[in-house]
Coordinates of N, CA and C in Angstrom, one line a residue:
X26 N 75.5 67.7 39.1 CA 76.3 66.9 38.3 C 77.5 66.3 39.1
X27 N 77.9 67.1 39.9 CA 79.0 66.5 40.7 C 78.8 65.6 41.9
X28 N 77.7 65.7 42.2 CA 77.2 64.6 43.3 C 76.9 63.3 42.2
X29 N 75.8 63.5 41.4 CA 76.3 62.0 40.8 C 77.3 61.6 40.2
X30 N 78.5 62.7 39.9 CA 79.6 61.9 39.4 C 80.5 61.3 40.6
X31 N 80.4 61.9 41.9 CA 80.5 61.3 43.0 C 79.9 59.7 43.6
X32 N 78.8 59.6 43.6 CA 78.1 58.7 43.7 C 78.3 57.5 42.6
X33 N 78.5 58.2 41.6 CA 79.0 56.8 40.4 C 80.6 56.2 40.7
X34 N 81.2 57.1 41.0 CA 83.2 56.5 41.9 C 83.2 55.6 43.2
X35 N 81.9 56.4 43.9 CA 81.6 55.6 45.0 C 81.1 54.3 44.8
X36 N 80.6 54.2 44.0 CA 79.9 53.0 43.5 C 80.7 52.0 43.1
X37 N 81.3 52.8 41.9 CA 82.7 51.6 41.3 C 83.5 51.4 42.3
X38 N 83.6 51.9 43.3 CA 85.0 51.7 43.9 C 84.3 50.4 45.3
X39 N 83.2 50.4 45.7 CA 83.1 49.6 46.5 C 82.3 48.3 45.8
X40 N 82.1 48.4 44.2 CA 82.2 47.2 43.7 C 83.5 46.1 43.6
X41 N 84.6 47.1 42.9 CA 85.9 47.1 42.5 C 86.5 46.6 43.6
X42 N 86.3 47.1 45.1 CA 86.6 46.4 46.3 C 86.4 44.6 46.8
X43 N 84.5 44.9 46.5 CA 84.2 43.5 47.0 C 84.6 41.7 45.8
X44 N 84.9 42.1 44.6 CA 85.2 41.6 43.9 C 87.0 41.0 44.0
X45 N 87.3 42.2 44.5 CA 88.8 41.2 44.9 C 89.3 40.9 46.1
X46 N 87.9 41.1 47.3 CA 87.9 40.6 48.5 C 87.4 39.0 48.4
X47 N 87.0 38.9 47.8 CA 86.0 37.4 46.8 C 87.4 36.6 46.2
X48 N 88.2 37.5 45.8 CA 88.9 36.8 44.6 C 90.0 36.0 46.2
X49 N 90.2 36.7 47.2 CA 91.1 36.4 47.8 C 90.2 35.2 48.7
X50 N 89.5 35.8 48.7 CA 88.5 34.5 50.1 C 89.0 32.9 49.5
X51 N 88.5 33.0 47.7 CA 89.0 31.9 47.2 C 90.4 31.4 46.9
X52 N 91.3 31.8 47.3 CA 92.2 31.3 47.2 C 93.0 30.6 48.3
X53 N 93.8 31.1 48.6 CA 94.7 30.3 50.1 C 93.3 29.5 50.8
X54 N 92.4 29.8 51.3 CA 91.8 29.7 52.4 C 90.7 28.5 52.3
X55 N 91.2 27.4 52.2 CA 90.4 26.7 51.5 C 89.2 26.0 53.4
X56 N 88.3 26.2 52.9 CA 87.1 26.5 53.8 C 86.7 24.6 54.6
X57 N 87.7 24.9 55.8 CA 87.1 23.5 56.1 C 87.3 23.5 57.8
X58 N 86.8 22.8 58.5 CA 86.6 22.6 60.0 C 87.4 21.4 60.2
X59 N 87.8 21.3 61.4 CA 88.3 20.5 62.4 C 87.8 19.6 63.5
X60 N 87.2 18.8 63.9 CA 86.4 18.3 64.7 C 87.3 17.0 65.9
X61 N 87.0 17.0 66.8 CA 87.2 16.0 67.8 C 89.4 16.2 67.9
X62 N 89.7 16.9 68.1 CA 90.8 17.2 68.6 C 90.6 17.9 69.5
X63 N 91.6 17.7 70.8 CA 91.8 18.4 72.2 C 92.8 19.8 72.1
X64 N 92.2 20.4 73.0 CA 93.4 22.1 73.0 C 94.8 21.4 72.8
X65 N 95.2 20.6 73.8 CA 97.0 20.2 73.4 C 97.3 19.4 72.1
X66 N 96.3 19.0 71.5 CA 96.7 18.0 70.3 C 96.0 16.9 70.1
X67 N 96.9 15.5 69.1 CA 96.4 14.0 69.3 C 97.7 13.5 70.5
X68 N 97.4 12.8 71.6 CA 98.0 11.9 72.2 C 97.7 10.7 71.8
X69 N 99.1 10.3 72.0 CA 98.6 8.5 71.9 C 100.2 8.0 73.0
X70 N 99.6 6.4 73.1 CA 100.5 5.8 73.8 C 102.2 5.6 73.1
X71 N 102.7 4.9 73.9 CA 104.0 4.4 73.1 C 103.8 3.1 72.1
X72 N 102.8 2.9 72.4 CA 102.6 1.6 71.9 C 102.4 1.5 70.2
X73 N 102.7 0.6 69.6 CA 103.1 0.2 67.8 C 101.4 0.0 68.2
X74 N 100.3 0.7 66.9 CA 99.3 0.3 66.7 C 98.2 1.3 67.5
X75 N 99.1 2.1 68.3 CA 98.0 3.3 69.0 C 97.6 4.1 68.2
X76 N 95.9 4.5 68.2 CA 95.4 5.4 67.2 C 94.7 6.4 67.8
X77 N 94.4 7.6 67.2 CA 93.4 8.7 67.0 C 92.7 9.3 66.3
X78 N 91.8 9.7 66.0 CA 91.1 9.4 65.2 C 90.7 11.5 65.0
X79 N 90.8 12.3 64.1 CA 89.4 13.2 64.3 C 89.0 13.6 62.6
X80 N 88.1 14.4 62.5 CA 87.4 14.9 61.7 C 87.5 15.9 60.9
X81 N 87.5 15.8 59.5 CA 87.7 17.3 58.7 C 86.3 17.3 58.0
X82 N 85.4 18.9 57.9 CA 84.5 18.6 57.1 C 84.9 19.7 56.3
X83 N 84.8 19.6 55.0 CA 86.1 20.5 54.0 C 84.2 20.6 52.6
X84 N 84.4 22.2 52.2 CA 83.6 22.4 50.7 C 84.3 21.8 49.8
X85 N 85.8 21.9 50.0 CA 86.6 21.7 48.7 C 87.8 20.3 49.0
X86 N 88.8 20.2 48.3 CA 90.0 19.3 48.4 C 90.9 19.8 49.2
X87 N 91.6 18.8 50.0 CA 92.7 19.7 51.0 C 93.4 18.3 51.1
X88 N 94.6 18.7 51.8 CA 95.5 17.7 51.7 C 96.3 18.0 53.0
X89 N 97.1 16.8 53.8 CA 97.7 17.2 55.3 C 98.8 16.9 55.0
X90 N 100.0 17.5 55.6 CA 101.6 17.4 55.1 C 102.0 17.2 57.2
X91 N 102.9 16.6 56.9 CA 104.2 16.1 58.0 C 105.4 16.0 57.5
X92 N 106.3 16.4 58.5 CA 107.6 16.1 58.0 C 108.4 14.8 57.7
X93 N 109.4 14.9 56.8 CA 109.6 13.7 56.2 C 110.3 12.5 57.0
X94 N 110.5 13.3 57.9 CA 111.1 12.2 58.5 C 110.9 11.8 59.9
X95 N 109.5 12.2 60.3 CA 108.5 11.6 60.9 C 108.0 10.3 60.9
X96 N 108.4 9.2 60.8 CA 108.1 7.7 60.3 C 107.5 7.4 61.8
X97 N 107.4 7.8 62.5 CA 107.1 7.0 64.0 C 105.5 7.4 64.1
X98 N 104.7 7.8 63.3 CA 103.4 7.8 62.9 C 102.8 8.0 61.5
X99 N 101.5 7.3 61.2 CA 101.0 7.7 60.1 C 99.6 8.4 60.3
X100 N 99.7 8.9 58.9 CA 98.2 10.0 58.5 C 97.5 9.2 57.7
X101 N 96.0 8.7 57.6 CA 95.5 8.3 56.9 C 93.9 8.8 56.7
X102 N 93.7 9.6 55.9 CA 94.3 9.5 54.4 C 95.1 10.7 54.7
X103 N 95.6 11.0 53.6 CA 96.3 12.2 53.7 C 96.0 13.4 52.8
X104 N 94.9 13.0 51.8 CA 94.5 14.0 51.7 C 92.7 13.9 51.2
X105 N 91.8 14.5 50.7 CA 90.5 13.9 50.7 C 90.0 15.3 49.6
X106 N 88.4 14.7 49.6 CA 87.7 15.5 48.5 C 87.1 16.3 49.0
X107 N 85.7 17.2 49.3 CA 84.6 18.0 49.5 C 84.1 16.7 50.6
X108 N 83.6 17.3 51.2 CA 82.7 16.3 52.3 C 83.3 16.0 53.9
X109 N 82.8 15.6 54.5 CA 83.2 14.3 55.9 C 84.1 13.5 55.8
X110 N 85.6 13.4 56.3 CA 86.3 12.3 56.1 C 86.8 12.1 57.6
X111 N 86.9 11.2 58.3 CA 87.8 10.8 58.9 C 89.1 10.2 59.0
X112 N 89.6 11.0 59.7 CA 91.2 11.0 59.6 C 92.1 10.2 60.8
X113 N 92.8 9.1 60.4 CA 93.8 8.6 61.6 C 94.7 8.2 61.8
X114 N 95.7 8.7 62.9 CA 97.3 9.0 63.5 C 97.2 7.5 63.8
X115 N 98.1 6.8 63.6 CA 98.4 5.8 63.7 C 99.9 5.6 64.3
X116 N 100.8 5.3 65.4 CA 101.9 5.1 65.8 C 102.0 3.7 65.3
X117 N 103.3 3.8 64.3 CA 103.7 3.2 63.9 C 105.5 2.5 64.6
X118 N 105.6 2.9 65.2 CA 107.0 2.6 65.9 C 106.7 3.0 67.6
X119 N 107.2 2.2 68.3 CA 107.4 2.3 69.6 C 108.2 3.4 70.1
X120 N 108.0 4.2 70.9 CA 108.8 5.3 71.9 C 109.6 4.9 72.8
X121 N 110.5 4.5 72.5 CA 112.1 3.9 73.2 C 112.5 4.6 73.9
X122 N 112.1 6.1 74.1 CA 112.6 7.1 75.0 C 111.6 7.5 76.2
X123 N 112.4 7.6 77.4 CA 111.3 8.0 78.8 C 111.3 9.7 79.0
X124 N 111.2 10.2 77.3 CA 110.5 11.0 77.0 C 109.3 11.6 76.1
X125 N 108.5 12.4 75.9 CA 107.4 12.1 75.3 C 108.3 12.5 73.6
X126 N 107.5 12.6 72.8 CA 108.0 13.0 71.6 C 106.9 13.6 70.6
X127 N 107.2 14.6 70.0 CA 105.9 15.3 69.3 C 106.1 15.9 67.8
X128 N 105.3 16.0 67.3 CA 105.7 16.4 65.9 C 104.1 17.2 65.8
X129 N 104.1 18.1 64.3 CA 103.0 18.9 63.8 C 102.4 18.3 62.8
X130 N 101.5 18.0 62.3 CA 100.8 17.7 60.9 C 99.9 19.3 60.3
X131 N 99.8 19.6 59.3 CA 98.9 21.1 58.9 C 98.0 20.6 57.7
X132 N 97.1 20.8 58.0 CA 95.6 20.4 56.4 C 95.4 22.3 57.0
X133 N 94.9 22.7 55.7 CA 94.8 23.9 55.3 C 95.4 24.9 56.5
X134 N 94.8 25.8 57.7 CA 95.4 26.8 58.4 C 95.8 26.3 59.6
X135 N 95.1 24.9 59.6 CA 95.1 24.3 61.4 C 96.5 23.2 61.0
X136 N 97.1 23.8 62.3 CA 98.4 22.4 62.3 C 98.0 21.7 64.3
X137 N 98.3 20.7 64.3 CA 97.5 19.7 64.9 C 98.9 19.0 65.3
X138 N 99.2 19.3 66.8 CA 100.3 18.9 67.7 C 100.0 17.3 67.9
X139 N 101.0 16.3 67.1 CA 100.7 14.8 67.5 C 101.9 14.5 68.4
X140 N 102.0 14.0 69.7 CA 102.2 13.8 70.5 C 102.1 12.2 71.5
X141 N 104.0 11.6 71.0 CA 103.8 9.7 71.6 C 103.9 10.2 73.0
X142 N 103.4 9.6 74.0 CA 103.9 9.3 75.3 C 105.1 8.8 75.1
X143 N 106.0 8.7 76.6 CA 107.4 8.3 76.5 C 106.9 6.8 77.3
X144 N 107.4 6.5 77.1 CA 108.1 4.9 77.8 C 107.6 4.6 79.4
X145 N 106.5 3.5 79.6 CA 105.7 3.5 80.9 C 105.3 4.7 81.1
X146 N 104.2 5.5 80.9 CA 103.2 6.3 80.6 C 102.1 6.7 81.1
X147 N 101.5 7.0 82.0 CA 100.4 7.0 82.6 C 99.6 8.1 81.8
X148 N 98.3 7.2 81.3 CA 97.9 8.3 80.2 C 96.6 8.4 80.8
X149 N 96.0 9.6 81.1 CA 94.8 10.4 82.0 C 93.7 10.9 80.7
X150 N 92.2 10.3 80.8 CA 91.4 11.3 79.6 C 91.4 12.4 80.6
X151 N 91.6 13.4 78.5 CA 91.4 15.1 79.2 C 89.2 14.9 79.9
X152 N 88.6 14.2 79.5 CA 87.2 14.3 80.2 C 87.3 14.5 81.5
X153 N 86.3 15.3 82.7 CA 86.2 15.3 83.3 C 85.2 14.7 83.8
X154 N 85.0 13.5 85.3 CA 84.0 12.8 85.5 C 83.4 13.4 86.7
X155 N 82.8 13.1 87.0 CA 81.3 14.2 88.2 C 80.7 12.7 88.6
X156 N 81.0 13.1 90.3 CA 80.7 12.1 91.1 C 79.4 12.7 91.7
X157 N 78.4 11.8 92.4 CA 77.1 12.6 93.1 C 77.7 13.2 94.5
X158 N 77.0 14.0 95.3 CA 77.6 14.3 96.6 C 76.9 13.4 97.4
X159 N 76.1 12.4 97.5 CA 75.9 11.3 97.7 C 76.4 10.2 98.0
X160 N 77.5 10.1 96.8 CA 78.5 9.3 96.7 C 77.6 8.2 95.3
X161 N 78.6 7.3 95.0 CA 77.9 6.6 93.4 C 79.7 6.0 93.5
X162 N 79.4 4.8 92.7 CA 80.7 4.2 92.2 C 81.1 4.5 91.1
X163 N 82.3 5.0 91.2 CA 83.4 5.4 89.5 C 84.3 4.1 89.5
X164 N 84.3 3.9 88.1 CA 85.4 3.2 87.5 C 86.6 3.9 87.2
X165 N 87.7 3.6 87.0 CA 89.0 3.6 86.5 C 89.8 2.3 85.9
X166 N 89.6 2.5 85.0 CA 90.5 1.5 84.1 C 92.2 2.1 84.0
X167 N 93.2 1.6 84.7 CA 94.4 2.1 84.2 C 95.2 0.4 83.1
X168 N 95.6 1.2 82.3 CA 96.9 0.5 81.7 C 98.3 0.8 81.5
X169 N 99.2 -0.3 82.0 CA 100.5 -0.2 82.1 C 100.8 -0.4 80.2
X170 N 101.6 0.8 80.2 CA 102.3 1.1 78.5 C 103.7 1.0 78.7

């Protein structure tokens, strides 16, 4: 008798567990991915009109917050439904300073370092390019910002 009354506590108790491990999963943690952002962030130029672009794929509705008085870029959209949306940083004001300047944006646990270049800028992709040991012609495109 005491082993099943044992085994029946044991029972309730690791039901009574997984039920409010569930209850929590659903809440704060609203279930979505991140796609096409770099380890340091979005960069963009100084330039009015510089964009970046990345990816949320979300089960549920989520929404992205910046500080208010961050006006020198926009978030579009800023917030979305269940599904694939893409999302994009838009500099909306020029970088007058010959330093860089950065701010955070956060959609659910991920906050996402956006970052203007400063003023004449030499902006490098993080890709790495692979020349033959043969030798082969690479391009480089630079632009003056």
């Amino acid at each position: 008798m005491k082993k099943s009354l044992l085994l029946l506590v044991t029972i309730l108790f690791v039901f009574a567990s997984c039920s409010e491990k569930d209850k929590e999963m659903e809440g704060d943690n609203t279930p979505l991915t991140i796609y096409n952002v770099p380890d340091g962030g979005m960069v963009l130029s100084s330039d009015v009109g510089s964009s970046a672009s990345f990816i949320i794929t979300s089960s549920q509705s989520w929404s992205i917050s910046k500080k208010d008085g961050d006006s020198w870029f926009s978030v579009y959209p800023m917030s979305g439904e269940a599904g694939t949306t893409t999302v994009t940083i838009t500099i909306d004001e020029a970088n007058p300073h010959y330093d860089d300047r950065s701010s955070n944006i956060t959609v659910g646990n991920y906050t996402i370092t956006i970052t203007q270049k400063k003023l004449n800028a030499l902006i490098l992709s993080p890709y790495k390019q692979q020349v033959a040991s043969e030798g082969e012609i690479l391009e480089i495109t630079m632009m003056h910002i």
